[in-house]
Each structure stands twice: as C-alpha cells, then as structure tokens.
PDB file of C-alpha atoms in Angstrom:
ATOM      1  CA  LEU L 141      95.620  89.258  73.763  1.00 95.00           C
ATOM      2  CA  SER L 142      91.949  90.355  73.473  1.00 97.00           C
ATOM      3  CA  ALA L 143      89.093  89.991  70.955  1.00 98.00           C
ATOM      4  CA  ARG L 144      85.778  91.916  70.933  1.00 97.00           C
ATOM      5  CA  TRP L 145      82.507  91.050  69.063  1.00 97.00           C
ATOM      6  CA  GLN L 146      79.781  93.716  68.857  1.00 97.00           C
ATOM      7  CA  GLN L 147      76.981  91.413  68.254  1.00 96.00           C
ATOM      8  CA  THR L 148      74.257  94.243  68.325  1.00 95.00           C
ATOM      9  CA  THR L 149      74.236  97.908  69.327  1.00 94.00           C
ATOM     10  CA  ARG L 150      73.421  96.714  72.847  1.00 95.00           C
ATOM     11  CA  LEU L 151      75.245  93.439  73.183  1.00 97.00           C
ATOM     12  CA  ALA L 152      79.026  92.973  73.069  1.00 98.00           C
ATOM     13  CA  TRP L 153      81.280  89.988  73.868  1.00 98.00           C
ATOM     14  CA  THR L 154      84.940  90.082  74.776  1.00 98.00           C
ATOM     15  CA  ALA L 155      87.596  87.398  75.374  1.00 98.00           C
ATOM     16  CA  SER L 156      91.079  88.016  76.698  1.00 97.00           C
ATOM     17  CA  LEU L 157      94.196  86.018  77.511  1.00 97.00           C
ATOM     18  CA  GLY L 158      97.129  87.459  79.361  1.00 96.00           C
ATOM     19  CA  ARG L 159     100.275  86.713  81.383  1.00 94.00           C
ATOM     20  CA  TYR L 160     100.084  87.330  85.155  1.00 90.00           C
ATOM     21  CA  PHE L 161     103.030  88.704  87.188  1.00 92.00           C
ATOM     22  CA  ARG L 162     103.063  90.326  90.662  1.00 91.00           C
ATOM     23  CA  ILE L 163     106.113  91.138  92.781  1.00 92.00           C
ATOM     24  CA  PRO L 164     105.723  90.855  96.696  1.00 91.00           C
ATOM     25  CA  THR L 165     104.689  94.118  98.309  1.00 89.00           C
ATOM     26  CA  PHE L 166     106.823  95.826 100.937  1.00 90.00           C
ATOM     27  CA  SER L 167     104.431  94.753 103.699  1.00 84.00           C
ATOM     28  CA  GLU L 168     104.495  91.145 102.491  1.00 86.00           C
ATOM     29  CA  MET L 169     108.300  91.010 102.563  1.00 90.00           C
ATOM     30  CA  PHE L 170     108.821  92.993 105.880  1.00 87.00           C
ATOM     31  CA  GLY L 171     105.549  92.557 107.872  1.00 77.00           C
ATOM     32  CA  THR L 172     102.860  95.094 108.759  1.00 69.00           C
ATOM     33  CA  GLN L 173     101.812  96.779 111.999  1.00 63.00           C
ATOM     34  CA  GLY L 174     103.111  93.765 114.057  1.00 65.00           C
ATOM     35  CA  LEU L 175     100.239  91.684 112.977  1.00 70.00           C
ATOM     36  CA  VAL L 176     101.925  89.649 110.211  1.00 77.00           C
ATOM     37  CA  ILE L 177     105.509  88.431 109.914  1.00 82.00           C
ATOM     38  CA  GLY L 178     107.226  89.324 106.597  1.00 85.00           C
ATOM     39  CA  ASN L 179     109.138  87.068 104.448  1.00 89.00           C
ATOM     40  CA  GLU L 180     112.185  88.462 102.576  1.00 90.00           C
ATOM     41  CA  ASP L 181     112.507  85.282 100.506  1.00 91.00           C
ATOM     42  CA  LEU L 182     109.091  85.421  98.762  1.00 92.00           C
ATOM     43  CA  ASN L 183     109.004  84.803  95.038  1.00 93.00           C
ATOM     44  CA  PRO L 184     106.762  86.803  92.523  1.00 93.00           C
ATOM     45  CA  GLU L 185     103.454  85.426  91.628  1.00 92.00           C
ATOM     46  CA  GLN L 186     103.036  84.613  87.973  1.00 93.00           C
ATOM     47  CA  GLY L 187     100.575  82.662  85.775  1.00 93.00           C
ATOM     48  CA  LEU L 188      97.926  82.983  83.009  1.00 95.00           C
ATOM     49  CA  ASN L 189      94.718  84.816  83.069  1.00 95.00           C
ATOM     50  CA  THR L 190      91.668  84.189  80.912  1.00 97.00           C
ATOM     51  CA  GLU L 191      88.233  85.938  80.812  1.00 97.00           C
ATOM     52  CA  ILE L 192      85.110  85.905  78.729  1.00 98.00           C
ATOM     53  CA  ASN L 193      82.813  88.953  79.227  1.00 98.00           C
ATOM     54  CA  VAL L 194      79.483  89.943  78.065  1.00 98.00           C
ATOM     55  CA  GLN L 195      78.032  93.399  78.263  1.00 97.00           C
ATOM     56  CA  TRP L 196      74.431  94.141  77.685  1.00 97.00           C
ATOM     57  CA  ALA L 197      72.811  97.594  77.536  1.00 96.00           C
ATOM     58  CA  ALA L 198      69.353  96.411  78.515  1.00 92.00           C
ATOM     59  CA  THR L 199      67.883  99.899  78.428  1.00 92.00           C
ATOM     60  CA  LYS L 200      69.222 103.452  78.235  1.00 91.00           C
ATOM     61  CA  VAL L 201      69.547 103.462  82.045  1.00 95.00           C
ATOM     62  CA  LEU L 202      70.496  99.886  82.837  1.00 97.00           C
ATOM     63  CA  ASN L 203      73.734  98.133  82.015  1.00 97.00           C
ATOM     64  CA  VAL L 204      74.547  94.542  82.957  1.00 97.00           C
ATOM     65  CA  SER L 205      77.967  92.764  82.697  1.00 98.00           C
ATOM     66  CA  ALA L 206      79.009  89.201  83.370  1.00 98.00           C
ATOM     67  CA  THR L 207      82.551  87.851  83.414  1.00 98.00           C
ATOM     68  CA  LEU L 208      83.705  84.224  83.552  1.00 98.00           C
ATOM     69  CA  PHE L 209      87.367  84.119  84.643  1.00 97.00           C
ATOM     70  CA  HIS L 210      90.084  81.655  85.321  1.00 97.00           C
ATOM     71  CA  SER L 211      93.479  82.109  86.585  1.00 94.00           C
ATOM     72  CA  GLY L 212      96.361  79.679  87.067  1.00 93.00           C
ATOM     73  CA  ARG L 213      99.192  80.784  89.200  1.00 90.00           C
ATOM     74  CA  ASP L 214     102.585  79.585  90.498  1.00 92.00           C
ATOM     75  CA  ASP L 215     104.235  80.775  93.757  1.00 89.00           C
ATOM     76  CA  THR L 216     100.936  82.171  95.103  1.00 87.00           C
ATOM     77  CA  ILE L 217     101.474  84.622  98.019  1.00 87.00           C
ATOM     78  CA  VAL L 218      99.138  84.225 100.829  1.00 84.00           C
ATOM     79  CA  THR L 219      98.950  85.308 104.512  1.00 80.00           C
ATOM     80  CA  VAL L 220      98.461  82.354 106.900  1.00 79.00           C
ATOM     81  CA  PHE L 221      97.786  82.169 110.660  1.00 74.00           C
ATOM     82  CA  ASP L 222      98.777  79.639 113.159  1.00 71.00           C
ATOM     83  CA  ALA L 223      96.842  78.434 116.206  1.00 67.00           C
ATOM     84  CA  ARG L 224      98.422  81.305 118.180  1.00 70.00           C
ATOM     85  CA  GLY L 225      96.908  83.864 115.912  1.00 69.00           C
ATOM     86  CA  ILE L 226     100.393  84.783 114.379  1.00 75.00           C
ATOM     87  CA  GLY L 227     100.343  85.538 110.715  1.00 80.00           C
ATOM     88  CA  ARG L 228     103.085  85.086 108.117  1.00 83.00           C
ATOM     89  CA  ASN L 229     103.470  85.506 104.352  1.00 85.00           C
ATOM     90  CA  ALA L 230     104.329  82.517 102.266  1.00 85.00           C
ATOM     91  CA  ASN L 231     104.420  81.087  98.621  1.00 87.00           C
ATOM     92  CA  THR L 232     102.072  78.264  98.580  1.00 83.00           C
ATOM     93  CA  GLY L 233     103.071  76.945  95.214  1.00 82.00           C
ATOM     94  CA  SER L 234     100.465  76.382  92.375  1.00 90.00           C
ATOM     95  CA  ALA L 235      96.839  77.466  92.540  1.00 92.00           C
ATOM     96  CA  THR L 236      93.792  78.062  90.406  1.00 94.00           C
ATOM     97  CA  ILE L 237      91.162  80.741  90.827  1.00 94.00           C
ATOM     98  CA  GLN L 238      87.948  80.543  88.805  1.00 96.00           C
ATOM     99  CA  GLY L 239      84.482  82.115  89.093  1.00 97.00           C
ATOM    100  CA  LEU L 240      81.832  84.459  87.837  1.00 98.00           C
ATOM    101  CA  GLU L 241      81.575  88.242  88.350  1.00 98.00           C
ATOM    102  CA  PHE L 242      78.222  89.881  87.766  1.00 98.00           C
ATOM    103  CA  GLU L 243      77.832  93.753  87.583  1.00 98.00           C
ATOM    104  CA  THR L 244      74.986  96.185  87.077  1.00 98.00           C
ATOM    105  CA  SER L 245      74.756  99.884  86.788  1.00 97.00           C
ATOM    106  CA  TRP L 246      71.349 101.591  86.945  1.00 97.00           C
ATOM    107  CA  SER L 247      70.516 105.292  86.751  1.00 96.00           C
ATOM    108  CA  PRO L 248      66.735 105.767  86.827  1.00 93.00           C
ATOM    109  CA  THR L 249      67.285 109.526  86.862  1.00 93.00           C
ATOM    110  CA  SER L 250      70.004 112.012  86.386  1.00 91.00           C
ATOM    111  CA  ALA L 251      70.229 112.374  90.278  1.00 94.00           C
ATOM    112  CA  MET L 252      70.186 108.710  91.194  1.00 96.00           C
ATOM    113  CA  LYS L 253      72.764 105.861  90.608  1.00 97.00           C
ATOM    114  CA  LEU L 254      72.848 102.368  91.711  1.00 97.00           C
ATOM    115  CA  LYS L 255      75.904 100.005  91.251  1.00 97.00           C
ATOM    116  CA  THR L 256      76.003  96.370  92.188  1.00 98.00           C
ATOM    117  CA  ASN L 257      78.850  93.643  92.009  1.00 98.00           C
ATOM    118  CA  LEU L 258      78.534  89.966  92.896  1.00 98.00           C
ATOM    119  CA  THR L 259      81.491  87.677  92.701  1.00 98.00           C
ATOM    120  CA  VAL L 260      81.438  83.917  93.138  1.00 98.00           C
ATOM    121  CA  GLN L 261      84.793  82.081  92.967  1.00 97.00           C
ATOM    122  CA  ASP L 262      86.516  78.877  93.789  1.00 96.00           C
ATOM    123  CA  THR L 263      90.108  79.109  94.872  1.00 94.00           C
ATOM    124  CA  ASN L 264      91.991  75.730  94.697  1.00 93.00           C
ATOM    125  CA  ASN L 265      95.312  75.391  96.373  1.00 91.00           C
ATOM    126  CA  GLN L 266      97.445  72.867  94.384  1.00 89.00           C
ATOM    127  CA  SER L 267     100.190  72.461  96.930  1.00 82.00           C
ATOM    128  CA  ASN L 268     102.512  69.471  97.003  1.00 80.00           C
ATOM    129  CA  ILE L 269     101.512  69.071 100.702  1.00 80.00           C
ATOM    130  CA  ILE L 270      98.564  66.739 100.948  1.00 83.00           C
ATOM    131  CA  ALA L 271      97.056  68.581 103.949  1.00 81.00           C
ATOM    132  CA  PHE L 272      96.810  71.714 101.829  1.00 85.00           C
ATOM    133  CA  SER L 273      96.023  70.482  98.440  1.00 88.00           C
ATOM    134  CA  GLY L 274      92.507  71.207  97.254  1.00 90.00           C
ATOM    135  CA  LYS L 275      91.757  73.688 100.125  1.00 92.00           C
ATOM    136  CA  GLN L 276      90.684  77.220  99.619  1.00 93.00           C
ATOM    137  CA  LEU L 277      93.359  79.921  99.610  1.00 90.00           C
ATOM    138  CA  PRO L 278      93.511  81.982 102.872  1.00 87.00           C
ATOM    139  CA  ASN L 279      91.541  85.321 103.019  1.00 85.00           C
ATOM    140  CA  GLN L 280      89.796  84.723  99.697  1.00 90.00           C
ATOM    141  CA  SER L 281      86.106  84.917  99.967  1.00 94.00           C
ATOM    142  CA  ALA L 282      84.032  82.365  98.022  1.00 96.00           C
ATOM    143  CA  LEU L 283      81.188  84.883  97.853  1.00 97.00           C
ATOM    144  CA  SER L 284      81.517  88.660  97.910  1.00 97.00           C
ATOM    145  CA  ALA L 285      79.051  91.542  97.024  1.00 98.00           C
ATOM    146  CA  TYR L 286      79.178  95.265  96.735  1.00 97.00           C
ATOM    147  CA  VAL L 287      76.212  97.619  96.439  1.00 98.00           C
ATOM    148  CA  ARG L 288      76.425 101.399  96.236  1.00 98.00           C
ATOM    149  CA  GLY L 289      73.696 103.940  95.803  1.00 97.00           C
ATOM    150  CA  GLU L 290      74.060 107.674  95.213  1.00 97.00           C
ATOM    151  CA  TYR L 291      71.630 110.491  95.181  1.00 97.00           C
ATOM    152  CA  GLN L 292      72.555 114.064  94.134  1.00 94.00           C
ATOM    153  CA  ALA L 293      70.354 116.074  96.552  1.00 91.00           C
ATOM    154  CA  GLN L 294      71.481 119.449  95.432  1.00 88.00           C
ATOM    155  CA  ARG L 295      73.782 120.683  92.736  1.00 88.00           C
ATOM    156  CA  TYR L 296      76.819 120.357  94.897  1.00 93.00           C
ATOM    157  CA  LEU L 297      75.715 117.786  97.458  1.00 96.00           C
ATOM    158  CA  THR L 298      75.629 114.034  96.864  1.00 96.00           C
ATOM    159  CA  LEU L 299      74.439 111.461  99.461  1.00 97.00           C
ATOM    160  CA  TRP L 300      75.662 107.893  99.149  1.00 97.00           C
ATOM    161  CA  SER L 301      75.498 104.461 100.896  1.00 97.00           C
ATOM    162  CA  GLU L 302      77.370 101.286 100.230  1.00 97.00           C
ATOM    163  CA  LEU L 303      77.299  97.649 101.434  1.00 97.00           C
ATOM    164  CA  ASN L 304      80.285  95.178 101.363  1.00 96.00           C
ATOM    165  CA  LEU L 305      79.604  91.496 101.996  1.00 96.00           C
ATOM    166  CA  ALA L 306      82.288  88.820 102.286  1.00 94.00           C
ATOM    167  CA  GLN L 307      81.426  85.061 102.970  1.00 94.00           C
ATOM    168  CA  GLU L 308      83.202  81.677 103.294  1.00 94.00           C
ATOM    169  CA  ARG L 309      86.940  82.486 103.831  1.00 92.00           C
ATOM    170  CA  PHE L 310      89.712  80.985 106.003  1.00 90.00           C
ATOM    171  CA  TYR L 311      92.725  82.346 107.854  1.00 84.00           C
ATOM    172  CA  ASP L 312      94.894  79.131 107.301  1.00 83.00           C
ATOM    173  CA  LEU L 313      96.100  76.822 104.471  1.00 84.00           C
ATOM    174  CA  GLY L 314      94.329  73.797 105.996  1.00 86.00           C
ATOM    175  CA  ASN L 315      90.862  75.650 106.271  1.00 89.00           C
ATOM    176  CA  PHE L 316      90.681  74.788 110.008  1.00 86.00           C
ATOM    177  CA  LEU L 317      90.341  78.494 111.021  1.00 85.00           C
ATOM    178  CA  PRO L 318      87.128  79.890 109.321  1.00 90.00           C
ATOM    179  CA  ALA L 319      86.614  83.726 109.322  1.00 88.00           C
ATOM    180  CA  GLU L 320      83.191  85.083 110.281  1.00 88.00           C
ATOM    181  CA  ASP L 321      81.153  86.321 107.468  1.00 92.00           C
ATOM    182  CA  ALA L 322      81.235  90.130 107.288  1.00 91.00           C
ATOM    183  CA  THR L 323      78.568  92.582 106.265  1.00 93.00           C
ATOM    184  CA  VAL L 324      79.727  96.273 106.385  1.00 94.00           C
ATOM    185  CA  ILE L 325      77.510  99.238 105.620  1.00 96.00           C
ATOM    186  CA  ASN L 326      78.947 102.680 105.204  1.00 97.00           C
ATOM    187  CA  VAL L 327      77.057 106.052 104.497  1.00 97.00           C
ATOM    188  CA  GLY L 328      78.313 109.473 103.712  1.00 97.00           C
ATOM    189  CA  THR L 329      77.955 112.787 101.976  1.00 97.00           C
ATOM    190  CA  GLN L 330      80.101 114.630  99.457  1.00 96.00           C
ATOM    191  CA  TRP L 331      80.116 118.456  98.843  1.00 96.00           C
ATOM    192  CA  GLN L 332      81.944 119.672  95.815  1.00 94.00           C
ATOM    193  CA  ARG L 333      82.143 123.189  94.314  1.00 92.00           C
ATOM    194  CA  ASN L 334      84.857 124.343  91.989  1.00 91.00           C
ATOM    195  CA  GLN L 335      88.136 123.226  93.372  1.00 92.00           C
ATOM    196  CA  TRP L 336      86.886 122.561  96.910  1.00 95.00           C
ATOM    197  CA  SER L 337      85.379 119.310  98.223  1.00 96.00           C
ATOM    198  CA  ALA L 338      84.303 117.970 101.552  1.00 97.00           C
ATOM    199  CA  ASP L 339      83.609 114.434 102.520  1.00 97.00           C
ATOM    200  CA  PHE L 340      81.837 113.061 105.586  1.00 97.00           C
ATOM    201  CA  THR L 341      81.756 109.278 106.135  1.00 97.00           C
ATOM    202  CA  VAL L 342      80.186 107.053 108.781  1.00 97.00           C
ATOM    203  CA  SER L 343      81.911 103.562 108.342  1.00 95.00           C
ATOM    204  CA  ASN L 344      80.409 100.304 109.697  1.00 94.00           C
ATOM    205  CA  ILE L 345      77.276 102.037 110.958  1.00 95.00           C
ATOM    206  CA  THR L 346      75.987  98.743 112.538  1.00 93.00           C
ATOM    207  CA  ASP L 347      79.240  98.406 114.530  1.00 92.00           C
ATOM    208  CA  GLN L 348      79.965  94.865 113.557  1.00 87.00           C
ATOM    209  CA  THR L 349      83.273  93.215 114.769  1.00 84.00           C
ATOM    210  CA  ILE L 350      85.231  92.273 111.769  1.00 83.00           C
ATOM    211  CA  GLU L 351      88.695  90.600 111.674  1.00 81.00           C
ATOM    212  CA  ASP L 352      90.762  90.847 108.671  1.00 72.00           C
ATOM    213  CA  PHE L 353      93.494  89.189 110.774  1.00 69.00           C
ATOM    214  CA  ASN L 354      92.660  86.247 113.044  1.00 67.00           C
ATOM    215  CA  GLY L 355      92.472  87.691 116.691  1.00 68.00           C
ATOM    216  CA  PHE L 356      92.787  91.332 115.592  1.00 71.00           C
ATOM    217  CA  PRO L 357      89.498  93.060 115.166  1.00 77.00           C
ATOM    218  CA  ARG L 358      89.079  96.193 113.062  1.00 78.00           C
ATOM    219  CA  PRO L 359      87.598  99.299 114.659  1.00 81.00           C
ATOM    220  CA  GLY L 360      83.953  99.323 114.908  1.00 88.00           C
ATOM    221  CA  ARG L 361      81.765 102.252 113.927  1.00 94.00           C
ATOM    222  CA  SER L 362      83.828 105.204 112.907  1.00 94.00           C
ATOM    223  CA  PHE L 363      83.518 108.797 111.571  1.00 96.00           C
ATOM    224  CA  SER L 364      85.712 110.744 109.162  1.00 96.00           C
ATOM    225  CA  LEU L 365      85.554 114.298 107.815  1.00 97.00           C
ATOM    226  CA  GLY L 366      87.898 115.416 105.053  1.00 97.00           C
ATOM    227  CA  PHE L 367      88.558 118.546 102.951  1.00 96.00           C
ATOM    228  CA  SER L 368      90.510 118.930  99.851  1.00 96.00           C
ATOM    229  CA  TYR L 369      91.324 121.673  97.364  1.00 95.00           C
ATOM    230  CA  GLN L 370      92.612 120.972  93.835  1.00 92.00           C
ATOM    231  CA  LEU L 371      95.239 123.360  92.482  1.00 89.00           C
TER     232      LEU L 371
END
C-alpha cells in the first residue's frame, strides 16, 4: 500500500506499507564454499515494512532523496560465527531494523555523473535469549556509504570510480566479535559500441584486507577484463 503527494513540481513525498517475506536461499540452507554450515531447517523471514520518502529536484542537475524506514521481522535469518571462526545460518527470532537512507544524483555536465548513498541503521535483535536481546544483528553495518563517479571521456568510452564503506558490524549474535571497518575503492573503464562492449576493472586498488567471513579474507587487489556481445 503506497501513497504519493506531489507537493510542488520539484518536491514529492511517498509513504508505503507492505508485507515482507523471504525464503532461505540455497546457500543458507546447504552452506557455501566450506565457509558456512547450512541449515535445512531454516524458516522463511516475514514481517512488515514501512517507509517515508521525500524526493527533491534541487536543480535541473541535482536530485536529493531521503528515506526513513522501519522493518519488523520474525524468524530473521543471520550468519553467525563461533570462537573457532566456523559460521552457521540460523533463525534468530524477532528483530527490528530502522534507519535513514540518503541519496543524491548530480550531473554537472552531460559527460559527468556523481551518485552517493549513505545509510545509517539500527538493527535490534529481539531474541528470547537474554545474552542476544538488544544486540545488533550479525553482518549488518550500522553505517554504510557508496559513492560512484562517471566520466564519458569519448563517445564510446566511460571512466568510472566507486567507493564502498562499511562500519560497525559484528560476526556473532552476542556482538563479541567485531568486524574491521572496510573501505573499498574500485576503478574501471567501459567501452561500448553497437552490440559490443568491453569492461576493465581494478577492484580494491588500496589492497585492503577485508573479511566478509571471520578468519576468511577476500582477495586483495584484483583485475578483471570482460567482453560481451548482445544478440
């Protein structure tokens, strides 16, 4: 259920209310790459989502959006790690997730684009187990940010750079195993002409050590080159 109010030609408000339902993924039920133990007895997540959004076209080249969100969930699925670094998927029971998302889109010229996203959220585990109640849900960042800039250097060639930031997250339900803050910078180029396209990407150019799973770091700096043809 959603309602929209176009207050002015540049300012619009939207409010929405919806049921939430998510079945467990294959990897959550049966494990993945030997890093996490699956759980075939997982129940689907379900709950209620509410949002209030405001969109403002500040100028012809700048758009700003802010969203206040709240989600109440039952049978929340999380990945938790024990002291040995072994992960497993489990239903934690009830939880609430609420926060603010702020987005901007700026195009100062036809060749330049800049997009930003900042999300601040509070995840509250409402488990019946006292040791976990009121704690932050595992692998959910309290602060995350995304910035991407694009420049069309030539008619068929685009240069881009992006930054991903994640702070204040934990590996476990009791919040005893904090994850290190992560800042990843990627750069790349894209060439596209007719049905052909080519992409070259340098990921994690600062070669930062990042662990999505406790004790299992992702690759550092990496390079990728891809070609595609659209039929």
